[in-house]
């Protein structure tokens, strides 16, 4: 019974949602294991665009169980709004959604703390979405957090909310009104009633499904380079977005994971601050942004765009022990006559092939490019990998060698149907085994 983790290989926004949606035709359960509503997955089905924030991409297939696991931090109002939106779009969300009772809650105070902390950094801003995700994880680590299961007990919720507010409001520049705590309590008890049908012990649920021989897909938010431990710190998120986070974020041990699929864009993009060696701030970057619709799913912020970075790609393959990779948005490069890819960095006069831990050193790294020929032909209507232009296939082969990991799938458009599977890949064998 395969247990596959799908993880972003760059700074997020790689198109993981589409790839997970494609793979769910062979799975019974999809698990979102970390992050919060600051991350968004966009999936296009028959021309209809879905922007998901908390919910796993598997939610678009009613026969698949979608699980929001314990490693996620949840904004109840945002989650309920998301459920309403996809219901209105005709997607069933009843027996096919479960939310972990161990997942932590985002409180109004977390959003306030997030905004104040970001403003205090001035020119050194991290670039957070100000949705309270970081402070919610801080509360979790400080053992002051409120969990989804607490919504079931008004007395427990009251006590824990009081303890949290006593400890945390010392950090706020403006103290809340004395009766504000009761207002928050009333608000969250209202969410409790609406969320009750979905709350479950998902750890027990997932193990039971595994024992029944079902296939599980684990879906991370953000990407490898935003991982709290292995990303480009401090310009990272507040959770472990690498494949290892699937275990702590779901309660499934590492020996049960049978494969890791990485997802990479055919180029690079980044949201927020931090070094970006291959960033293109001129005409090339603008063309990539417009052709790739590089604007945040949740925030609408324009993304910084640049060429594919093989140094960071190889790093992501290693950190996640990727077996296979999917390459997305390949069609965005259709119009380029030449396509540079970074094969090394130059730092202090020497070529290096690793990611410096020190961000000051990383910011000084200059990319060493290998320039590949473009194919100058449209690829969106291609149905089989073998029918892609020769130059396009050569580009994929070069990235594959650079990564040290097979590229098993490529995407040439936003729709579910615009995903091409390569013959002879490990992923092909896994998919065939599910037929």
Short mmCIF file of C-alpha atoms in Angstrom, two decimals:
data_model
loop_
_atom_site.label_atom_id
_atom_site.label_comp_id
_atom_site.label_asym_id
_atom_site.label_seq_id
_atom_site.Cartn_x
_atom_site.Cartn_y
_atom_site.Cartn_z
CA UNK A 1 0.00 0.00 0.00
CA UNK A 2 1.82 3.13 -1.20
CA UNK A 3 2.23 6.01 1.22
CA UNK A 4 3.55 8.90 -0.91
CA UNK A 5 4.60 12.39 0.18
CA UNK A 6 4.24 15.21 -2.35
CA UNK A 7 6.52 18.10 -1.46
CA UNK A 8 7.53 21.38 -3.10
CA UNK A 9 11.15 21.57 -4.21
CA UNK A 10 11.51 25.37 -4.28
CA UNK A 11 9.99 28.32 -2.36
CA UNK A 12 6.42 27.07 -2.70
CA UNK A 13 3.82 27.78 -5.38
CA UNK A 14 5.23 24.94 -7.51
CA UNK A 15 1.83 23.57 -8.49
CA UNK A 16 1.63 20.82 -5.87
CA UNK A 17 -2.15 21.07 -5.74
CA UNK A 18 -2.50 20.13 -9.38
CA UNK A 19 -0.10 17.19 -9.05
CA UNK A 20 -1.85 15.90 -5.92
CA UNK A 21 -5.20 16.23 -7.66
CA UNK A 22 -3.81 14.19 -10.57
CA UNK A 23 -2.49 11.46 -8.27
CA UNK A 24 -5.65 11.20 -6.19
CA UNK A 25 -7.27 9.17 -8.92
CA UNK A 26 -5.12 6.35 -7.52
CA UNK A 27 -5.47 7.14 -3.81
CA UNK A 28 -8.14 6.78 -1.17
CA UNK A 29 -6.85 9.36 1.33
CA UNK A 30 -5.11 12.73 0.96
CA UNK A 31 -3.52 14.32 4.03
CA UNK A 32 -2.50 17.97 4.50
CA UNK A 33 0.24 17.75 7.14
CA UNK A 34 1.50 21.31 7.93
CA UNK A 35 1.09 25.02 7.33
CA UNK A 36 -1.98 27.21 7.58
CA UNK A 37 -4.18 29.42 5.43
CA UNK A 38 -1.18 31.47 4.36
CA UNK A 39 -0.52 28.82 1.70
CA UNK A 40 -2.78 28.29 -1.28
CA UNK A 41 -3.14 25.48 -3.78
CA UNK A 42 -4.77 26.24 -7.11
CA UNK A 43 -6.41 23.41 -9.06
CA UNK A 44 -8.20 23.79 -12.40
CA UNK A 45 -10.81 21.18 -13.33
CA UNK A 46 -12.65 21.49 -16.66
CA UNK A 47 -11.80 25.18 -16.78
CA UNK A 48 -13.09 25.88 -13.26
CA UNK A 49 -10.48 27.32 -10.91
CA UNK A 50 -10.38 26.30 -7.22
CA UNK A 51 -8.20 28.16 -4.69
CA UNK A 52 -7.66 25.98 -1.62
CA UNK A 53 -6.13 27.25 1.62
CA UNK A 54 -6.62 24.70 4.41
CA UNK A 55 -8.19 21.88 2.46
CA UNK A 56 -6.15 19.16 0.75
CA UNK A 57 -6.37 19.10 -3.04
CA UNK A 58 -8.06 15.72 -2.80
CA UNK A 59 -11.24 17.46 -1.67
CA UNK A 60 -12.19 17.91 -5.33
CA UNK A 61 -12.70 14.15 -5.66
CA UNK A 62 -15.71 13.17 -3.51
CA UNK A 63 -14.67 9.52 -3.32
CA UNK A 64 -11.37 10.46 -1.64
CA UNK A 65 -11.10 11.13 2.10
CA UNK A 66 -9.41 14.49 2.77
CA UNK A 67 -7.69 14.93 6.13
CA UNK A 68 -6.42 18.14 7.72
CA UNK A 69 -3.90 16.64 10.14
CA UNK A 70 -2.42 17.66 13.47
CA UNK A 71 0.53 19.61 12.01
CA UNK A 72 -1.74 22.25 10.46
CA UNK A 73 -2.76 25.46 12.22
CA UNK A 74 -6.38 26.35 11.54
CA UNK A 75 -8.28 29.61 11.33
CA UNK A 76 -11.85 28.37 11.95
CA UNK A 77 -13.55 31.28 10.21
CA UNK A 78 -11.33 30.89 7.15
CA UNK A 79 -11.82 27.12 7.04
CA UNK A 80 -15.60 27.38 7.25
CA UNK A 81 -15.59 30.05 4.53
CA UNK A 82 -13.50 27.77 2.35
CA UNK A 83 -15.95 24.91 2.88
CA UNK A 84 -18.85 27.18 1.93
CA UNK A 85 -17.07 28.34 -1.22
CA UNK A 86 -16.38 24.91 -2.63
CA UNK A 87 -19.87 23.72 -1.69
CA UNK A 88 -21.26 26.61 -3.70
CA UNK A 89 -19.06 25.48 -6.59
CA UNK A 90 -20.76 22.09 -6.49
CA UNK A 91 -18.13 20.13 -4.54
CA UNK A 92 -19.42 17.77 -1.88
CA UNK A 93 -17.89 18.28 1.57
CA UNK A 94 -19.63 15.97 4.00
CA UNK A 95 -18.32 12.52 4.87
CA UNK A 96 -15.11 13.04 2.89
CA UNK A 97 -13.48 15.65 5.19
CA UNK A 98 -11.88 15.14 8.59
CA UNK A 99 -10.02 17.68 10.76
CA UNK A 100 -7.62 16.57 13.48
CA UNK A 101 -8.63 17.26 17.05
CA UNK A 102 -4.90 17.82 17.70
CA UNK A 103 -4.52 20.62 15.14
CA UNK A 104 -3.88 24.04 16.70
CA UNK A 105 -6.15 27.06 16.35
CA UNK A 106 -5.25 30.51 15.07
CA UNK A 107 -6.70 33.18 17.35
CA UNK A 108 -7.45 36.85 16.59
CA UNK A 109 -4.51 37.78 18.80
CA UNK A 110 -2.19 35.76 16.58
CA UNK A 111 -3.04 37.95 13.62
CA UNK A 112 -2.38 41.06 15.68
CA UNK A 113 0.97 39.74 16.85
CA UNK A 114 1.89 38.76 13.30
CA UNK A 115 1.23 42.25 11.95
CA UNK A 116 2.99 44.02 14.82
CA UNK A 117 6.05 41.76 14.62
CA UNK A 118 6.34 42.26 10.88
CA UNK A 119 5.98 46.04 11.15
CA UNK A 120 8.62 46.15 13.86
CA UNK A 121 11.17 44.57 11.51
CA UNK A 122 10.98 47.58 9.17
CA UNK A 123 13.41 47.00 6.27
CA UNK A 124 14.24 43.50 7.56
CA UNK A 125 10.68 42.17 7.06
CA UNK A 126 10.29 38.43 6.53
CA UNK A 127 7.33 38.93 4.21
CA UNK A 128 4.65 37.05 6.14
CA UNK A 129 1.01 37.08 5.04
CA UNK A 130 0.00 38.50 8.47
CA UNK A 131 -2.56 35.73 8.95
CA UNK A 132 -1.25 34.69 12.37
CA UNK A 133 0.44 31.47 11.31
CA UNK A 134 3.84 32.17 12.94
CA UNK A 135 2.40 33.28 16.30
CA UNK A 136 0.06 30.25 16.30
CA UNK A 137 3.06 27.95 15.97
CA UNK A 138 4.85 29.98 18.66
CA UNK A 139 1.94 29.32 21.00
CA UNK A 140 2.11 25.64 20.16
CA UNK A 141 5.82 25.44 21.00
CA UNK A 142 5.28 27.50 24.18
CA UNK A 143 2.58 24.97 25.22
CA UNK A 144 -0.02 27.70 25.36
CA UNK A 145 -1.87 26.74 22.20
CA UNK A 146 -5.54 25.93 21.83
CA UNK A 147 -6.40 22.87 19.77
CA UNK A 148 -9.40 21.94 17.67
CA UNK A 149 -10.41 19.36 20.27
CA UNK A 150 -10.77 22.14 22.86
CA UNK A 151 -13.75 23.46 20.89
CA UNK A 152 -15.73 20.48 22.19
CA UNK A 153 -15.40 21.62 25.81
CA UNK A 154 -16.54 25.18 26.64
CA UNK A 155 -14.89 25.03 30.08
CA UNK A 156 -11.57 23.83 28.68
CA UNK A 157 -11.72 26.47 25.97
CA UNK A 158 -12.42 29.20 28.53
CA UNK A 159 -9.54 28.14 30.78
CA UNK A 160 -6.99 27.74 28.01
CA UNK A 161 -8.00 30.95 26.31
CA UNK A 162 -7.60 32.80 29.62
CA UNK A 163 -4.15 31.30 30.21
CA UNK A 164 -3.07 32.19 26.70
CA UNK A 165 -4.25 35.77 26.93
CA UNK A 166 -2.59 36.31 30.29
CA UNK A 167 0.76 35.11 28.95
CA UNK A 168 0.64 36.62 25.50
CA UNK A 169 -0.94 40.04 25.79
CA UNK A 170 2.19 41.33 27.42
CA UNK A 171 3.63 41.38 23.89
CA UNK A 172 0.92 43.57 22.38
CA UNK A 173 1.36 47.31 22.21
CA UNK A 174 -2.36 47.82 22.83
CA UNK A 175 -4.07 45.92 25.61
CA UNK A 176 -7.51 44.46 24.84
CA UNK A 177 -10.72 45.57 26.50
CA UNK A 178 -11.59 43.52 29.63
CA UNK A 179 -14.64 41.92 27.99
CA UNK A 180 -12.85 41.07 24.75
CA UNK A 181 -11.94 37.59 25.98
CA UNK A 182 -15.63 36.72 26.36
CA UNK A 183 -16.26 37.90 22.81
CA UNK A 184 -13.50 35.65 21.46
CA UNK A 185 -14.82 32.74 23.53
CA UNK A 186 -18.33 33.22 22.15
CA UNK A 187 -17.00 33.50 18.61
CA UNK A 188 -15.01 30.26 18.85
CA UNK A 189 -17.82 28.32 20.50
CA UNK A 190 -19.88 29.26 17.45
CA UNK A 191 -17.21 27.74 15.22
CA UNK A 192 -17.27 24.62 17.37
CA UNK A 193 -20.83 23.80 16.38
CA UNK A 194 -20.13 24.24 12.67
CA UNK A 195 -16.90 22.23 12.73
CA UNK A 196 -18.13 19.39 14.95
CA UNK A 197 -19.15 17.05 12.06
CA UNK A 198 -15.59 17.15 10.72
CA UNK A 199 -13.53 16.80 13.93
CA UNK A 200 -11.91 13.40 14.45
CA UNK A 201 -8.94 11.55 15.91
CA UNK A 202 -7.17 11.54 12.56
CA UNK A 203 -4.12 9.67 13.86
CA UNK A 204 -6.29 6.65 14.64
CA UNK A 205 -8.21 7.16 11.39
CA UNK A 206 -5.08 7.19 9.20
CA UNK A 207 -3.59 4.10 10.82
CA UNK A 208 -6.88 2.27 10.38
CA UNK A 209 -6.95 3.17 6.69
CA UNK A 210 -3.37 1.97 6.28
CA UNK A 211 -4.20 -1.32 7.93
CA UNK A 212 -7.04 -1.72 5.44
CA UNK A 213 -4.52 -1.51 2.60
CA UNK A 214 -5.52 1.92 1.33
CA UNK A 215 -3.20 4.36 -0.46
CA UNK A 216 -2.36 7.65 1.28
CA UNK A 217 -0.99 10.83 -0.27
CA UNK A 218 0.60 13.43 2.00
CA UNK A 219 0.43 17.02 0.77
CA UNK A 220 2.72 19.70 2.12
CA UNK A 221 2.20 23.44 1.94
CA UNK A 222 4.90 25.93 0.88
CA UNK A 223 8.17 24.32 -0.28
CA UNK A 224 11.52 22.92 0.80
CA UNK A 225 13.28 26.28 0.90
CA UNK A 226 10.69 27.63 3.34
CA UNK A 227 11.18 24.76 5.80
CA UNK A 228 11.88 26.01 9.33
CA UNK A 229 15.00 23.84 9.71
CA UNK A 230 16.22 23.28 6.16
CA UNK A 231 15.04 26.39 4.32
CA UNK A 232 16.66 29.76 3.67
CA UNK A 233 16.41 30.82 7.32
CA UNK A 234 15.22 33.29 8.59
CA UNK A 235 13.12 33.84 5.46
CA UNK A 236 11.10 30.70 6.09
CA UNK A 237 7.71 29.56 7.32
CA UNK A 238 7.03 28.35 10.88
CA UNK A 239 6.66 24.61 10.22
CA UNK A 240 8.47 21.73 8.53
CA UNK A 241 7.42 21.74 4.90
CA UNK A 242 9.91 19.06 3.87
CA UNK A 243 8.96 15.38 3.56
CA UNK A 244 9.98 14.64 7.16
CA UNK A 245 7.20 16.95 8.32
CA UNK A 246 4.67 14.45 6.96
CA UNK A 247 5.50 12.11 9.83
CA UNK A 248 5.31 14.59 12.72
CA UNK A 249 2.39 16.38 11.08
CA UNK A 250 0.24 13.27 10.69
CA UNK A 251 1.35 10.62 13.17
CA UNK A 252 2.48 8.17 10.49
CA UNK A 253 5.99 6.87 11.16
CA UNK A 254 8.84 7.14 8.60
CA UNK A 255 8.98 3.40 7.90
CA UNK A 256 5.48 3.59 6.42
CA UNK A 257 6.45 6.19 3.82
CA UNK A 258 7.09 4.40 0.52
CA UNK A 259 8.00 7.30 -1.73
CA UNK A 260 8.58 11.05 -2.05
CA UNK A 261 7.55 13.01 -5.14
CA UNK A 262 9.06 16.49 -5.50
CA UNK A 263 7.36 19.23 -7.47
CA UNK A 264 9.43 21.89 -9.26
CA UNK A 265 8.55 24.74 -11.55
CA UNK A 266 10.42 24.80 -14.86
CA UNK A 267 11.79 28.12 -13.55
CA UNK A 268 11.85 29.67 -10.05
CA UNK A 269 9.63 32.06 -8.14
CA UNK A 270 9.61 33.44 -4.63
CA UNK A 271 7.19 35.45 -2.48
CA UNK A 272 8.44 37.75 0.26
CA UNK A 273 11.95 38.76 1.22
CA UNK A 274 15.23 36.87 1.12
CA UNK A 275 18.05 36.05 -1.30
CA UNK A 276 17.08 34.75 -4.76
CA UNK A 277 20.24 34.17 -6.88
CA UNK A 278 18.51 33.58 -10.25
CA UNK A 279 15.90 36.35 -9.90
CA UNK A 280 15.27 38.35 -13.08
CA UNK A 281 14.05 41.88 -12.38
CA UNK A 282 13.86 43.01 -15.98
CA UNK A 283 12.00 41.93 -19.09
CA UNK A 284 12.61 38.19 -18.65
CA UNK A 285 11.20 38.18 -15.12
CA UNK A 286 8.16 40.17 -16.20
CA UNK A 287 7.47 37.77 -19.08
CA UNK A 288 7.69 34.76 -16.80
CA UNK A 289 5.38 36.41 -14.26
CA UNK A 290 2.69 37.27 -16.78
CA UNK A 291 2.84 34.00 -18.70
CA UNK A 292 2.83 31.99 -15.48
CA UNK A 293 0.19 34.13 -13.72
CA UNK A 294 2.63 34.46 -10.86
CA UNK A 295 0.44 36.09 -8.25
CA UNK A 296 -0.29 34.62 -4.83
CA UNK A 297 -3.32 32.31 -4.58
CA UNK A 298 -4.24 33.70 -1.17
CA UNK A 299 -2.71 37.19 -1.14
CA UNK A 300 -2.61 38.18 -4.81
CA UNK A 301 0.95 39.43 -4.30
CA UNK A 302 3.16 39.41 -7.43
CA UNK A 303 5.85 36.77 -7.14
CA UNK A 304 9.51 37.36 -7.83
CA UNK A 305 10.53 35.29 -10.87
CA UNK A 306 13.77 33.93 -12.31
CA UNK A 307 15.51 31.00 -13.97
CA UNK A 308 15.67 27.43 -12.70
CA UNK A 309 18.25 26.97 -9.94
CA UNK A 310 19.91 23.56 -10.15
CA UNK A 311 21.90 24.09 -6.94
CA UNK A 312 18.75 24.58 -4.88
CA UNK A 313 16.99 21.82 -6.81
CA UNK A 314 19.67 19.26 -6.00
CA UNK A 315 19.60 20.38 -2.36
CA UNK A 316 15.83 19.80 -2.23
CA UNK A 317 16.18 16.32 -3.71
CA UNK A 318 18.68 15.41 -0.99
CA UNK A 319 16.82 16.96 1.95
CA UNK A 320 13.61 15.15 1.01
CA UNK A 321 15.14 11.91 -0.38
CA UNK A 322 12.99 12.39 -3.48
CA UNK A 323 12.39 9.31 -5.62
CA UNK A 324 10.71 11.17 -8.47
CA UNK A 325 9.84 14.70 -9.51
CA UNK A 326 7.12 16.52 -11.40
CA UNK A 327 7.99 19.59 -13.49
CA UNK A 328 5.22 22.17 -13.77
CA UNK A 329 4.53 25.28 -15.86
CA UNK A 330 6.81 24.08 -18.61
CA UNK A 331 4.63 25.88 -21.16
CA UNK A 332 5.57 29.24 -19.61
CA UNK A 333 8.99 28.91 -21.30
CA UNK A 334 7.57 28.20 -24.77
CA UNK A 335 8.40 31.67 -26.13
CA UNK A 336 12.00 31.98 -24.92
CA UNK A 337 14.79 31.67 -27.46
CA UNK A 338 17.38 30.90 -24.79
CA UNK A 339 16.83 29.56 -21.27
CA UNK A 340 19.62 29.91 -18.67
CA UNK A 341 19.76 27.47 -15.75
CA UNK A 342 22.03 27.86 -12.71
CA UNK A 343 24.50 24.98 -12.36
CA UNK A 344 26.65 26.50 -9.59
CA UNK A 345 27.21 29.68 -7.57
CA UNK A 346 30.23 31.91 -7.52
CA UNK A 347 31.14 33.09 -4.03
CA UNK A 348 34.34 34.99 -3.27
CA UNK A 349 35.84 33.97 -6.59
CA UNK A 350 35.14 30.26 -6.22
CA UNK A 351 32.44 28.05 -7.70
CA UNK A 352 30.33 26.24 -5.10
CA UNK A 353 27.58 23.65 -5.56
CA UNK A 354 25.92 23.85 -2.17
CA UNK A 355 23.52 26.16 -0.37
CA UNK A 356 25.31 28.36 2.24
CA UNK A 357 23.60 28.31 5.63
CA UNK A 358 24.60 31.92 6.26
CA UNK A 359 22.11 34.21 4.52
CA UNK A 360 24.64 37.00 4.19
CA UNK A 361 26.86 34.64 2.20
CA UNK A 362 23.87 33.33 0.23
CA UNK A 363 22.90 36.87 -0.73
CA UNK A 364 26.36 37.35 -2.26
CA UNK A 365 26.15 34.22 -4.39
CA UNK A 366 26.13 34.87 -8.12
CA UNK A 367 24.66 32.17 -10.37
CA UNK A 368 26.85 30.36 -12.86
CA UNK A 369 24.58 29.74 -15.84
CA UNK A 370 24.43 27.13 -18.53
CA UNK A 371 22.36 28.53 -21.39
CA UNK A 372 20.05 26.02 -23.07
CA UNK A 373 18.24 26.57 -26.38
CA UNK A 374 14.50 27.22 -26.23
CA UNK A 375 12.00 25.39 -28.41
CA UNK A 376 9.83 28.33 -29.52
CA UNK A 377 6.77 26.16 -30.07
CA UNK A 378 3.52 25.91 -28.06
CA UNK A 379 3.18 22.87 -25.83
CA UNK A 380 -0.25 23.34 -24.21
CA UNK A 381 -2.07 21.04 -26.63
CA UNK A 382 0.47 18.22 -26.47
CA UNK A 383 -1.04 14.98 -25.13
CA UNK A 384 2.04 12.77 -24.74
CA UNK A 385 5.54 13.53 -23.45
CA UNK A 386 7.09 11.99 -26.56
CA UNK A 387 5.25 14.56 -28.70
CA UNK A 388 6.86 17.58 -27.03
CA UNK A 389 9.34 19.56 -29.15
CA UNK A 390 12.82 18.04 -29.09
CA UNK A 391 14.29 21.12 -27.40
CA UNK A 392 11.67 20.90 -24.67
CA UNK A 393 12.45 17.25 -24.02
CA UNK A 394 16.17 18.08 -23.96
CA UNK A 395 15.48 20.76 -21.35
CA UNK A 396 13.65 18.25 -19.15
CA UNK A 397 16.48 15.74 -19.55
CA UNK A 398 19.07 18.36 -18.54
CA UNK A 399 17.13 19.31 -15.40
CA UNK A 400 16.75 15.64 -14.56
CA UNK A 401 20.53 15.14 -14.66
CA UNK A 402 21.02 18.33 -12.66
CA UNK A 403 18.60 17.21 -9.94
CA UNK A 404 19.88 13.65 -9.75
CA UNK A 405 16.27 12.51 -9.67
CA UNK A 406 13.94 11.28 -12.40
CA UNK A 407 11.33 13.70 -13.73
CA UNK A 408 8.29 11.46 -14.01
CA UNK A 409 5.63 14.03 -14.95
CA UNK A 410 5.50 17.38 -16.71
CA UNK A 411 2.69 19.91 -16.75
CA UNK A 412 2.03 22.08 -19.81
CA UNK A 413 -1.05 23.97 -18.63
CA UNK A 414 -3.27 24.62 -15.60
CA UNK A 415 -5.98 22.05 -16.30
CA UNK A 416 -6.05 18.60 -14.76
CA UNK A 417 -5.75 17.08 -18.25
CA UNK A 418 -2.60 19.01 -19.17
CA UNK A 419 -0.27 16.71 -17.26
CA UNK A 420 2.00 14.35 -19.18
CA UNK A 421 3.39 11.18 -17.67
CA UNK A 422 6.78 9.88 -18.80
CA UNK A 423 7.02 6.20 -19.63
CA UNK A 424 9.44 4.03 -17.69
CA UNK A 425 9.37 6.10 -14.48
CA UNK A 426 8.94 4.78 -10.96
CA UNK A 427 5.77 6.81 -10.74
CA UNK A 428 4.38 5.07 -13.82
CA UNK A 429 4.87 1.73 -12.10
CA UNK A 430 3.10 2.94 -9.00
CA UNK A 431 0.17 4.33 -10.98
CA UNK A 432 -0.06 1.14 -13.03
CA UNK A 433 -0.14 -0.93 -9.85
CA UNK A 434 -3.32 0.89 -8.83
CA UNK A 435 -5.21 0.13 -12.09
#
